[in-house]
mmCIF file of C-alpha atoms in Angstrom:
data_model
loop_
_atom_site.group_PDB
_atom_site.id
_atom_site.type_symbol
_atom_site.label_atom_id
_atom_site.label_comp_id
_atom_site.label_asym_id
_atom_site.label_seq_id
_atom_site.Cartn_x
_atom_site.Cartn_y
_atom_site.Cartn_z
ATOM 1 C CA MET A 242 17.895 -9.765 19.754
ATOM 2 C CA THR A 243 18.599 -13.472 19.642
ATOM 3 C CA PRO A 244 17.626 -15.610 16.638
ATOM 4 C CA ALA A 245 15.217 -17.568 18.863
ATOM 5 C CA LEU A 246 13.441 -14.410 20.004
ATOM 6 C CA ALA A 247 13.256 -13.178 16.418
ATOM 7 C CA ALA A 248 11.720 -16.523 15.424
ATOM 8 C CA ALA A 249 9.157 -16.226 18.229
ATOM 9 C CA GLY A 250 8.287 -12.759 16.951
ATOM 10 C CA PHE A 251 7.916 -14.092 13.426
ATOM 11 C CA TYR A 252 5.416 -16.759 14.513
ATOM 12 C CA ALA A 253 3.589 -14.288 16.741
ATOM 13 C CA GLY A 254 3.188 -12.133 13.637
ATOM 14 C CA LEU A 255 1.909 -15.070 11.589
ATOM 15 C CA ALA A 256 -0.491 -15.939 14.401
ATOM 16 C CA MET A 257 -1.821 -12.378 14.360
ATOM 17 C CA LEU A 258 -2.337 -12.547 10.604
ATOM 18 C CA LEU A 259 -4.237 -15.816 10.992
ATOM 19 C CA THR A 260 -6.379 -14.140 13.667
ATOM 20 C CA ILE A 261 -7.203 -11.349 11.223
ATOM 21 C CA VAL A 262 -8.166 -13.851 8.509
ATOM 22 C CA LEU A 263 -10.411 -15.852 10.833
ATOM 23 C CA GLN A 264 -11.944 -12.687 12.251
ATOM 24 C CA GLY A 265 -12.508 -11.400 8.722
ATOM 25 C CA LEU A 266 -14.469 -14.519 7.825
ATOM 26 C CA VAL A 267 -16.742 -13.932 10.817
ATOM 27 C CA ILE A 268 -17.206 -10.257 9.974
ATOM 28 C CA ARG A 269 -17.992 -10.997 6.335
ATOM 29 C CA ARG A 270 -20.606 -13.593 7.314
ATOM 30 C CA ARG A 271 -22.140 -11.230 9.877
ATOM 31 C CA MET A 272 -22.463 -8.545 7.225
ATOM 32 C CA THR A 273 -24.017 -10.808 4.590
ATOM 33 C CA GLN A 274 -26.457 -12.315 7.092
ATOM 34 C CA ARG A 275 -27.081 -9.001 8.879
ATOM 35 C CA VAL A 276 -26.288 -10.490 12.297
ATOM 36 C CA SER A 277 -24.858 -8.026 14.768
ATOM 37 C CA LEU A 278 -24.717 -10.098 17.939
ATOM 38 C CA GLY A 279 -24.654 -13.834 18.431
ATOM 39 C CA THR A 280 -25.088 -16.101 15.435
ATOM 40 C CA GLY A 281 -28.705 -15.457 14.481
ATOM 41 C CA ALA A 282 -29.349 -19.212 14.200
ATOM 42 C CA ASP A 283 -26.995 -19.242 11.191
ATOM 43 C CA GLY A 284 -25.056 -22.520 11.284
ATOM 44 C CA THR A 285 -22.236 -21.233 9.098
ATOM 45 C CA LEU A 286 -21.771 -18.149 11.254
ATOM 46 C CA GLU A 287 -21.802 -20.280 14.389
ATOM 47 C CA ARG A 288 -19.095 -22.496 12.918
ATOM 48 C CA LEU A 289 -16.956 -19.501 11.907
ATOM 49 C CA VAL A 290 -17.328 -17.976 15.370
ATOM 50 C CA ARG A 291 -16.157 -21.250 16.940
ATOM 51 C CA ILE A 292 -13.205 -21.542 14.556
ATOM 52 C CA HIS A 293 -12.079 -18.042 15.497
ATOM 53 C CA GLY A 294 -12.899 -18.473 19.188
ATOM 54 C CA ASN A 295 -11.088 -21.769 19.515
ATOM 55 C CA TYR A 296 -8.049 -20.290 17.817
ATOM 56 C CA VAL A 297 -7.852 -17.237 20.070
ATOM 57 C CA GLU A 298 -8.326 -19.456 23.133
ATOM 58 C CA ASN A 299 -5.091 -21.273 22.294
ATOM 59 C CA ALA A 300 -2.827 -18.900 20.359
ATOM 60 C CA PRO A 301 -1.804 -16.629 23.262
ATOM 61 C CA PHE A 302 -0.541 -19.556 25.339
ATOM 62 C CA VAL A 303 1.591 -20.863 22.490
ATOM 63 C CA ILE A 304 2.980 -17.409 21.648
ATOM 64 C CA ILE A 305 3.812 -16.726 25.291
ATOM 65 C CA GLY A 306 5.403 -20.164 25.570
ATOM 66 C CA MET A 307 7.588 -19.594 22.513
ATOM 67 C CA VAL A 308 8.748 -16.210 23.804
ATOM 68 C CA ILE A 309 9.568 -17.664 27.212
ATOM 69 C CA LEU A 310 11.542 -20.527 25.654
ATOM 70 C CA ALA A 311 13.423 -18.030 23.500
ATOM 71 C CA LEU A 312 14.220 -15.912 26.557
ATOM 72 C CA GLN A 313 15.345 -19.025 28.399
ATOM 73 C CA GLY A 314 17.925 -19.736 25.712
ATOM 74 C CA PHE A 315 16.277 -22.454 23.656
ATOM 75 C CA ALA A 316 17.580 -22.764 20.093
ATOM 76 C CA SER A 317 15.838 -20.944 17.276
ATOM 77 C CA VAL A 318 15.280 -24.263 15.500
ATOM 78 C CA THR A 319 13.103 -25.318 18.464
ATOM 79 C CA ILE A 320 11.053 -22.136 18.155
ATOM 80 C CA HIS A 321 10.698 -22.650 14.392
ATOM 81 C CA MET A 322 9.507 -26.225 14.907
ATOM 82 C CA ILE A 323 6.932 -25.159 17.490
ATOM 83 C CA GLY A 324 5.754 -22.092 15.579
ATOM 84 C CA GLY A 325 5.550 -23.828 12.214
ATOM 85 C CA ALA A 326 3.705 -26.778 13.696
ATOM 86 C CA PHE A 327 1.264 -24.516 15.540
ATOM 87 C CA ILE A 328 0.344 -22.494 12.463
ATOM 88 C CA ALA A 329 -0.055 -25.700 10.422
ATOM 89 C CA VAL A 330 -2.270 -27.505 12.949
ATOM 90 C CA ARG A 331 -4.463 -24.453 13.493
ATOM 91 C CA ILE A 332 -5.005 -24.057 9.750
ATOM 92 C CA ALA A 333 -5.861 -27.771 9.579
ATOM 93 C CA HIS A 334 -8.337 -27.289 12.434
ATOM 94 C CA ALA A 335 -9.978 -24.291 10.769
ATOM 95 C CA ILE A 336 -10.350 -26.115 7.459
ATOM 96 C CA GLY A 337 -11.666 -29.245 9.156
ATOM 97 C CA LEU A 338 -14.244 -27.408 11.230
ATOM 98 C CA ALA A 339 -15.284 -25.277 8.254
ATOM 99 C CA ARG A 340 -16.102 -28.426 6.302
ATOM 100 C CA THR A 341 -18.161 -30.302 8.882
ATOM 101 C CA LEU A 342 -19.150 -30.253 12.533
ATOM 102 C CA GLY A 343 -18.335 -33.944 12.795
ATOM 103 C CA VAL A 344 -15.001 -35.501 13.648
ATOM 104 C CA ASN A 345 -12.594 -35.299 10.725
ATOM 105 C CA PRO A 346 -8.833 -35.427 10.129
ATOM 106 C CA GLY A 347 -8.397 -31.630 10.085
ATOM 107 C CA ARG A 348 -10.098 -31.139 13.426
ATOM 108 C CA THR A 349 -8.283 -34.088 14.943
ATOM 109 C CA VAL A 350 -4.882 -32.842 13.766
ATOM 110 C CA GLY A 351 -5.725 -29.353 15.019
ATOM 111 C CA VAL A 352 -6.894 -30.404 18.470
ATOM 112 C CA LEU A 353 -4.267 -33.065 19.157
ATOM 113 C CA GLY A 354 -1.493 -31.016 17.582
ATOM 114 C CA THR A 355 -2.319 -27.968 19.670
ATOM 115 C CA GLN A 356 -2.468 -30.026 22.858
ATOM 116 C CA LEU A 357 0.875 -31.709 22.104
ATOM 117 C CA ILE A 358 2.498 -28.357 21.359
ATOM 118 C CA MET A 359 1.216 -26.873 24.617
ATOM 119 C CA LEU A 360 2.299 -29.992 26.514
ATOM 120 C CA PHE A 361 5.790 -29.677 25.033
ATOM 121 C CA LEU A 362 5.955 -25.973 25.897
ATOM 122 C CA ALA A 363 4.768 -26.574 29.451
ATOM 123 C CA GLY A 364 7.225 -29.416 29.912
ATOM 124 C CA ALA A 365 10.119 -27.390 28.524
ATOM 125 C CA MET A 366 9.378 -24.361 30.710
ATOM 126 C CA ILE A 367 8.854 -26.415 33.861
ATOM 127 C CA GLY A 368 11.836 -28.579 33.028
ATOM 128 C CA ARG A 369 14.054 -25.529 32.560
ATOM 129 C CA PHE A 370 12.962 -24.159 35.925
ATOM 130 C CA LEU A 371 13.712 -27.475 37.628
ATOM 131 C CA GLY A 372 17.053 -27.752 35.840
ATOM 132 C CA TRP A 373 16.068 -30.855 33.880
ATOM 133 C CA VAL A 374 16.323 -29.206 30.453
#
């Protein structure tokens, strides 16, 4: 196994742990509010569901992108930069959205950071295919 692929695996593991934490927050709120399906008009539960949902909408693309870059021979430092940044911006997003539904620095960092990371990954993969990278 290459160091880059090992790094991708490391961040995939961290991403899975973050998924478990976010999912756990939803489960705990469901249990305390006795809500089995939906959000039961509970604003906190709705927010937690969106934090988790938004995360799982993005994480697979980033993990797949990191693995592909690793398989394409990108340096492990590149994978570490992408993976570390992704975990950091998603934590910032979760904290920001947990605090308020309005625009705030955590949400902004999370949304823009995730989009920039995915743009970089897409560009690197397409660029490698076209022989530009």
